[in-house]
């Protein structure tokens, strides 16, 4: 009896041992399956920077917007390769060839003694405009933002990227002439309620130094004599293909009263005034067209400040007191400042029917009657498909443009 009892216990132990071993193998199988189930074997890949006979089986795990899948996105699905999230095992690295839409695997640091499977985890994210159009002019300038002290985001609701300083490298060849890039402007309505990011440029040498804003002395840009001159005679004189590089835009015509308050005339205030509804009775608040003028805020945000008055202080100082010697750093380090001439802006006075805001030769904002003759520097927005094909942005080597 004792022997039988012992044998029964032995059978139970044997069963428990066998069951335990099976469970271990089962769990190991589950682990291996989950490790490789979502990886797809791929023998068609490009090997770069390495000479290997056979690096072992190569498997890919594909993530789209953080979700794992067993297929790569198609080239026109609107996704781009996310290098920061993608990696391979066994010392290999992965990059992406957008032209052939395939992975490039670098085995130069492959661990030859390790013949285990090489797994590459490849991530794709929803493409931004610049992911899809890296050669667009706006994207070329945006790519310089982190490395150039001449480019600064303005911190407005649109967060535009602007050139600042006394003489930044923002020159561009347009129509056989030198123009300059004001900045990369966001949320520009193309006249069809489509918001775009576009380059805004201004003619380096004025179109005319002696032109009235409106010979009829009415501060309505939609009917002004200067608007008609710029968008008919002058526009028609622009050569092809440069003329095709210009697209309509909605220009803001909001204004403000003449003010002497030092607390209401910052560049940020002007940006709000321009987009506001304060106009003289009956005047429009928007106009859709090709060529306009600079805004007071364009002038204000173009300063870099100096050693005595830095940019932060300049932007917290009303533009109408920039003529004060205490703030000379603000105007003297602003490439849109012209010490020789008065410059028309697009912004009217909202308290007078025949006044508009100007940047005078002393560096301050002021209002003046429309039938005076002042400097006219045309401003326009380039089409979103325009590309920069050469140049470094200096006056001797300006950026070159292409509309293709």
Coordinates of C-alpha atoms in Angstrom, one line a residue:
X1 CA 0.0 0.0 0.0
X2 CA 2.7 2.4 0.8
X3 CA 4.4 1.6 -2.5
X4 CA 1.3 2.3 -4.5
X5 CA 0.8 5.6 -2.7
X6 CA 4.4 6.6 -3.6
X7 CA 3.9 5.6 -7.2
X8 CA 0.7 7.8 -7.4
X9 CA 2.6 10.8 -6.1
X10 CA 5.3 10.2 -8.6
X11 CA 2.9 10.3 -11.5
X12 CA 1.4 13.5 -10.3
X13 CA 4.8 15.1 -10.0
X14 CA 5.7 13.9 -13.5
X15 CA 2.4 15.4 -14.8
X16 CA 3.1 18.7 -13.1
X17 CA 6.7 18.8 -14.5
X18 CA 5.5 18.0 -18.0
X19 CA 2.7 20.6 -17.7
X20 CA 5.1 23.2 -16.4
X21 CA 7.5 22.6 -19.3
X22 CA 4.7 22.9 -21.8
X23 CA 3.5 26.1 -20.3
X24 CA 7.1 27.5 -20.5
X25 CA 7.4 26.6 -24.2
X26 CA 3.9 27.9 -24.9
X27 CA 4.7 31.3 -23.2
X28 CA 8.0 31.4 -25.1
X29 CA 6.2 30.8 -28.3
X30 CA 3.7 33.5 -27.6
X31 CA 6.5 35.9 -26.8
X32 CA 8.3 35.1 -30.0
X33 CA 5.1 35.4 -32.0
X34 CA 4.2 38.7 -30.6
X35 CA 7.8 39.9 -31.1
X36 CA 7.7 39.0 -34.8
X37 CA 4.1 38.7 -35.8
X38 CA 3.8 42.3 -36.9
X39 CA 7.2 42.2 -38.6
X40 CA 7.1 41.6 -42.4
X41 CA 10.0 39.8 -44.0
X42 CA 11.5 41.9 -46.8
X43 CA 14.3 40.7 -49.0
X44 CA 14.1 43.6 -51.4
X45 CA 16.0 46.4 -49.7
X46 CA 18.9 48.7 -50.6
X47 CA 22.2 48.0 -48.7
X48 CA 24.4 51.1 -48.4
X49 CA 27.8 51.8 -46.8
X50 CA 28.5 48.1 -46.1
X51 CA 29.6 44.9 -47.7
X52 CA 27.9 41.9 -46.2
X53 CA 27.3 38.4 -47.6
X54 CA 23.9 38.0 -45.8
X55 CA 22.9 40.0 -42.8
X56 CA 20.3 37.5 -42.0
X57 CA 16.5 37.8 -42.5
X58 CA 15.4 41.4 -42.5
X59 CA 12.0 42.2 -41.0
X60 CA 10.1 45.5 -40.9
X61 CA 7.5 46.7 -38.4
X62 CA 5.6 49.6 -39.7
X63 CA 3.9 52.3 -37.6
X64 CA 1.6 54.9 -39.1
X65 CA 0.7 57.7 -36.7
X66 CA 1.7 55.5 -33.9
X67 CA -0.5 52.6 -34.9
X68 CA 1.2 49.4 -36.0
X69 CA 0.3 47.9 -39.4
X70 CA 1.7 45.3 -41.7
X71 CA 1.8 47.5 -44.8
X72 CA 3.8 50.6 -45.8
X73 CA 1.8 53.7 -46.7
X74 CA 1.6 54.5 -50.4
X75 CA 3.7 57.4 -51.7
X76 CA 0.7 59.6 -52.3
X77 CA -1.1 58.8 -49.0
X78 CA 0.2 62.0 -47.3
X79 CA 2.7 60.5 -44.9
X80 CA 6.4 61.0 -44.5
X81 CA 9.2 59.0 -42.9
X82 CA 9.9 59.8 -39.2
X83 CA 13.6 59.3 -38.8
X84 CA 13.6 60.2 -35.1
X85 CA 11.4 57.2 -34.3
X86 CA 12.8 54.7 -36.7
X87 CA 15.6 52.2 -35.9
X88 CA 17.0 48.7 -36.6
X89 CA 18.6 46.0 -34.4
X90 CA 22.1 44.4 -34.9
X91 CA 23.7 47.8 -35.5
X92 CA 21.9 48.5 -38.7
X93 CA 20.2 51.9 -39.4
X94 CA 17.3 52.8 -41.6
X95 CA 16.5 55.9 -43.7
X96 CA 14.0 56.5 -46.5
X97 CA 14.3 57.2 -50.2
X98 CA 11.3 59.4 -51.1
X99 CA 12.0 59.1 -54.8
X100 CA 11.8 55.3 -55.0
X101 CA 9.6 55.1 -51.9
X102 CA 11.7 52.4 -50.2
X103 CA 13.9 51.9 -47.2
X104 CA 17.6 52.3 -47.2
X105 CA 19.4 50.0 -44.8
X106 CA 22.9 50.9 -43.7
X107 CA 24.8 47.8 -42.5
X108 CA 28.2 49.5 -42.1
X109 CA 28.0 48.9 -38.3
X110 CA 26.3 45.5 -38.6
X111 CA 27.4 43.0 -36.0
X112 CA 28.6 40.2 -38.3
X113 CA 28.9 37.6 -35.5
X114 CA 25.2 38.1 -34.6
X115 CA 23.2 36.2 -37.3
X116 CA 19.9 36.7 -35.6
X117 CA 17.1 38.4 -37.5
X118 CA 17.5 42.1 -38.1
X119 CA 14.3 44.0 -37.2
X120 CA 13.7 47.5 -38.5
X121 CA 10.9 49.6 -36.9
X122 CA 9.8 52.2 -39.4
X123 CA 7.5 55.1 -38.4
X124 CA 5.5 57.4 -40.6
X125 CA 3.7 60.5 -39.6
X126 CA 1.2 62.8 -41.3
X127 CA 3.1 65.0 -43.7
X128 CA 3.3 68.7 -43.2
X129 CA 3.3 71.0 -46.2
X130 CA 7.1 71.3 -46.1
X131 CA 7.5 67.5 -45.8
X132 CA 5.7 67.2 -49.1
X133 CA 7.2 70.3 -50.6
X134 CA 10.7 70.8 -49.2
X135 CA 11.8 72.9 -52.2
X136 CA 9.0 75.5 -51.8
X137 CA 10.4 79.0 -51.2
X138 CA 8.6 79.2 -47.9
X139 CA 10.1 75.9 -46.7
X140 CA 13.6 76.9 -47.8
X141 CA 13.4 80.0 -45.6
X142 CA 11.7 78.1 -42.7
X143 CA 14.6 75.6 -42.8
X144 CA 17.0 78.4 -42.0
X145 CA 15.1 79.6 -38.9
X146 CA 17.0 77.6 -36.3
X147 CA 20.4 78.5 -37.6
X148 CA 19.9 82.2 -38.5
X149 CA 19.8 85.1 -36.0
X150 CA 18.3 87.2 -38.8
X151 CA 15.0 85.2 -38.7
X152 CA 12.7 85.5 -35.8
X153 CA 9.1 84.4 -35.2
X154 CA 6.9 87.4 -34.3
X155 CA 4.8 85.8 -31.7
X156 CA 1.5 87.1 -33.2
X157 CA -1.6 84.9 -33.5
X158 CA -0.2 83.9 -36.9
X159 CA 3.4 83.4 -35.6
X160 CA 5.0 84.6 -38.8
X161 CA 8.7 84.2 -39.4
X162 CA 10.4 87.6 -40.2
X163 CA 13.7 88.9 -41.2
X164 CA 15.2 91.4 -38.7
X165 CA 18.2 93.6 -38.4
X166 CA 20.0 96.4 -40.2
X167 CA 20.8 94.5 -43.3
X168 CA 19.8 90.8 -43.3
X169 CA 20.4 88.4 -46.1
X170 CA 16.9 88.5 -47.5
X171 CA 17.5 89.7 -51.0
X172 CA 15.7 88.0 -53.9
X173 CA 15.9 88.5 -57.6
X174 CA 12.4 89.2 -59.0
X175 CA 11.6 90.7 -62.3
X176 CA 15.3 91.4 -63.0
X177 CA 15.3 93.6 -59.9
X178 CA 16.4 93.3 -56.3
X179 CA 13.5 92.7 -53.8
X180 CA 13.6 91.7 -50.2
X181 CA 11.8 89.1 -48.2
X182 CA 9.7 90.5 -45.3
X183 CA 9.0 87.1 -44.0
X184 CA 7.1 83.8 -44.2
X185 CA 3.5 84.8 -43.5
X186 CA 0.9 82.3 -42.3
X187 CA -2.8 82.1 -42.8
X188 CA -2.8 84.3 -46.0
X189 CA -6.3 84.0 -47.6
X190 CA -5.8 83.6 -51.4
X191 CA -9.2 85.2 -52.1
X192 CA -11.0 81.9 -52.2
X193 CA -11.1 81.4 -48.4
X194 CA -8.1 79.1 -48.6
X195 CA -5.4 79.9 -46.1
X196 CA -1.8 79.5 -47.2
X197 CA 1.8 80.1 -46.0
X198 CA 3.5 82.4 -48.4
X199 CA 6.6 84.6 -48.8
X200 CA 5.9 88.4 -48.6
X201 CA 8.4 90.5 -50.5
X202 CA 9.0 94.2 -51.0
X203 CA 10.8 96.0 -53.8
X204 CA 14.3 97.1 -52.6
X205 CA 14.4 100.3 -54.7
X206 CA 11.1 102.2 -54.8
X207 CA 8.8 102.1 -57.8
X208 CA 8.4 105.9 -57.4
X209 CA 9.5 108.4 -54.8
X210 CA 6.8 111.0 -55.6
X211 CA 3.4 109.5 -55.7
X212 CA 0.2 110.3 -53.9
X213 CA -1.7 107.6 -52.0
X214 CA -4.9 108.9 -53.6
X215 CA -5.1 112.0 -55.8
X216 CA -8.8 112.3 -54.8
X217 CA -7.8 112.5 -51.1
X218 CA -10.0 109.6 -50.0
X219 CA -8.5 106.9 -47.8
X220 CA -10.2 103.9 -49.4
X221 CA -7.5 101.6 -50.8
X222 CA -9.9 99.8 -53.1
X223 CA -10.4 102.9 -55.2
X224 CA -7.2 104.8 -54.6
X225 CA -5.1 106.1 -57.4
X226 CA -2.0 104.4 -56.1
X227 CA -3.8 101.0 -55.8
X228 CA -4.9 101.3 -59.4
X229 CA -1.4 102.3 -60.6
X230 CA 0.2 99.3 -58.8
X231 CA -2.3 96.7 -59.9
X232 CA -2.7 97.8 -63.6
X233 CA 0.2 99.8 -65.1
X234 CA 2.9 98.5 -62.8
X235 CA 1.6 94.9 -62.6
X236 CA 1.4 94.7 -66.4
X237 CA 5.0 95.8 -66.6
X238 CA 6.2 92.8 -64.7
X239 CA 7.8 90.3 -67.0
X240 CA 6.8 86.7 -67.5
X241 CA 7.4 84.3 -65.7
X242 CA 7.6 86.6 -62.7
X243 CA 4.0 87.8 -63.2
X244 CA 2.8 84.2 -62.8
X245 CA 4.6 84.0 -59.5
X246 CA 2.2 86.5 -58.0
X247 CA -1.1 85.4 -56.5
X248 CA -4.0 87.4 -55.1
X249 CA -4.3 87.8 -51.4
X250 CA -6.7 89.3 -49.0
X251 CA -5.2 92.5 -47.6
X252 CA -6.4 93.9 -44.3
X253 CA -7.4 97.5 -44.3
X254 CA -8.2 98.1 -40.7
X255 CA -6.8 101.3 -39.2
X256 CA -6.7 103.3 -36.0
X257 CA -7.1 106.9 -34.8
X258 CA -4.1 109.2 -34.4
X259 CA -2.7 108.3 -31.0
X260 CA -0.2 109.8 -28.7
X261 CA -0.4 107.1 -26.1
X262 CA 2.9 105.3 -25.5
X263 CA 0.9 102.2 -24.4
X264 CA -1.1 101.6 -27.6
X265 CA 1.4 101.8 -30.4
X266 CA 3.6 98.7 -30.1
X267 CA 4.2 96.5 -33.2
X268 CA 1.8 94.0 -31.7
X269 CA -1.0 96.7 -31.4
X270 CA -0.5 97.6 -35.0
X271 CA -0.9 94.0 -36.1
X272 CA -4.3 94.0 -34.3
X273 CA -5.3 97.3 -35.8
X274 CA -4.6 96.2 -39.3
X275 CA -6.8 93.2 -38.9
X276 CA -9.5 95.1 -37.0
X277 CA -12.7 96.9 -38.1
X278 CA -11.8 100.4 -37.1
X279 CA -12.1 102.4 -40.3
X280 CA -13.5 105.8 -41.3
X281 CA -17.3 105.6 -42.0
X282 CA -18.1 103.5 -45.0
X283 CA -14.5 102.3 -45.7
X284 CA -13.9 98.6 -46.4
X285 CA -11.9 96.4 -44.0
X286 CA -10.5 94.1 -46.7
X287 CA -9.3 94.1 -50.3
X288 CA -8.4 91.2 -52.6
X289 CA -5.6 91.9 -55.1
X290 CA -2.0 91.4 -56.1
X291 CA 0.1 94.4 -55.0
X292 CA -0.1 96.4 -51.9
X293 CA 2.1 98.3 -49.5
X294 CA 3.8 97.4 -46.2
X295 CA 2.0 97.6 -42.9
X296 CA 3.2 99.5 -39.9
X297 CA 3.6 96.1 -38.1
X298 CA 6.0 95.0 -40.9
X299 CA 8.2 98.0 -40.0
X300 CA 7.9 97.4 -36.3
X301 CA 8.7 93.7 -36.3
X302 CA 11.8 94.1 -38.6
X303 CA 13.9 95.6 -35.9
X304 CA 16.6 93.6 -34.1
X305 CA 17.3 96.3 -31.6
X306 CA 20.9 97.1 -30.5
X307 CA 23.3 97.1 -27.6
X308 CA 21.5 100.0 -25.8
X309 CA 17.9 99.1 -26.6
X310 CA 17.3 95.5 -27.4
X311 CA 14.6 94.0 -29.6
X312 CA 12.4 93.1 -26.6
X313 CA 12.4 96.7 -25.5
X314 CA 11.8 98.0 -29.0
X315 CA 8.8 95.8 -29.4
X316 CA 7.5 97.2 -26.1
X317 CA 7.9 100.8 -27.2
X318 CA 5.3 102.7 -29.3
X319 CA 6.5 103.2 -32.9
X320 CA 5.6 106.9 -32.8
X321 CA 8.4 107.5 -30.3
X322 CA 11.1 105.6 -32.2
X323 CA 12.3 109.0 -33.4
X324 CA 13.4 109.7 -29.8
X325 CA 17.2 109.4 -29.4
X326 CA 16.7 107.0 -26.5
X327 CA 15.3 104.5 -29.0
X328 CA 17.6 105.0 -31.9
X329 CA 18.7 101.4 -31.8
X330 CA 15.2 100.4 -32.8
X331 CA 15.0 102.3 -36.1
X332 CA 18.8 102.1 -36.9
X333 CA 18.7 98.3 -36.7
X334 CA 15.5 98.0 -38.8
X335 CA 16.1 97.2 -42.5
X336 CA 12.7 98.8 -43.5
X337 CA 13.7 102.1 -42.1
X338 CA 14.6 104.8 -44.7
X339 CA 16.3 107.9 -43.3
X340 CA 15.8 109.9 -46.5
X341 CA 12.2 109.5 -47.3
X342 CA 8.6 109.1 -46.0
X343 CA 7.1 105.7 -46.8
X344 CA 3.4 105.1 -47.4
X345 CA 1.8 102.2 -45.6
X346 CA -1.5 100.5 -46.4
X347 CA -3.1 101.5 -43.0
X348 CA -5.6 104.4 -43.0
X349 CA -6.6 106.7 -40.2
X350 CA -10.0 105.7 -38.8
X351 CA -10.7 109.2 -37.5
X352 CA -10.1 111.1 -40.8
X353 CA -11.3 110.6 -44.3
X354 CA -8.1 111.8 -45.9
X355 CA -5.2 110.6 -43.7
X356 CA -3.1 107.5 -43.8
X357 CA -0.3 106.2 -41.7
X358 CA 3.3 106.6 -42.9
X359 CA 6.8 105.8 -41.6
X360 CA 8.6 109.1 -41.7
X361 CA 12.3 109.6 -42.2
X362 CA 12.8 110.1 -38.5
X363 CA 11.6 106.5 -37.9
X364 CA 8.2 107.2 -36.3
X365 CA 4.7 106.4 -37.3
X366 CA 2.6 109.5 -38.2
X367 CA -0.4 110.4 -40.3
X368 CA -0.4 112.5 -43.4
X369 CA -2.8 113.7 -46.1
X370 CA -3.2 111.4 -49.0
X371 CA -2.5 113.9 -51.7
X372 CA 1.1 114.4 -50.5
X373 CA 3.7 112.6 -52.6
X374 CA 5.9 110.0 -50.8
X375 CA 8.0 106.9 -51.5
X376 CA 6.1 103.9 -53.0
X377 CA 7.6 100.4 -52.4
X378 CA 5.4 97.7 -53.9
X379 CA 4.7 94.7 -51.7
X380 CA 3.3 91.3 -52.9
X381 CA 2.8 87.7 -51.8
X382 CA 4.5 85.0 -53.9
X383 CA 2.4 82.0 -55.0
X384 CA 2.8 79.0 -52.7
X385 CA 4.3 76.9 -55.5
X386 CA 7.3 79.2 -56.0
X387 CA 10.7 77.7 -55.3
X388 CA 14.1 79.1 -54.4
X389 CA 16.5 77.5 -56.9
X390 CA 19.8 79.2 -56.0
X391 CA 21.5 82.1 -54.3
X392 CA 22.4 82.8 -50.7
X393 CA 20.2 85.9 -50.0
X394 CA 23.0 88.5 -50.1
X395 CA 22.6 91.6 -52.3
X396 CA 25.4 90.3 -54.6
X397 CA 24.0 86.7 -54.6
X398 CA 20.2 87.1 -54.2
X399 CA 17.9 84.1 -54.0
X400 CA 16.8 82.9 -57.4
X401 CA 13.1 82.0 -58.0
X402 CA 11.3 79.4 -60.1
X403 CA 7.6 79.0 -60.6
X404 CA 7.8 75.4 -61.5

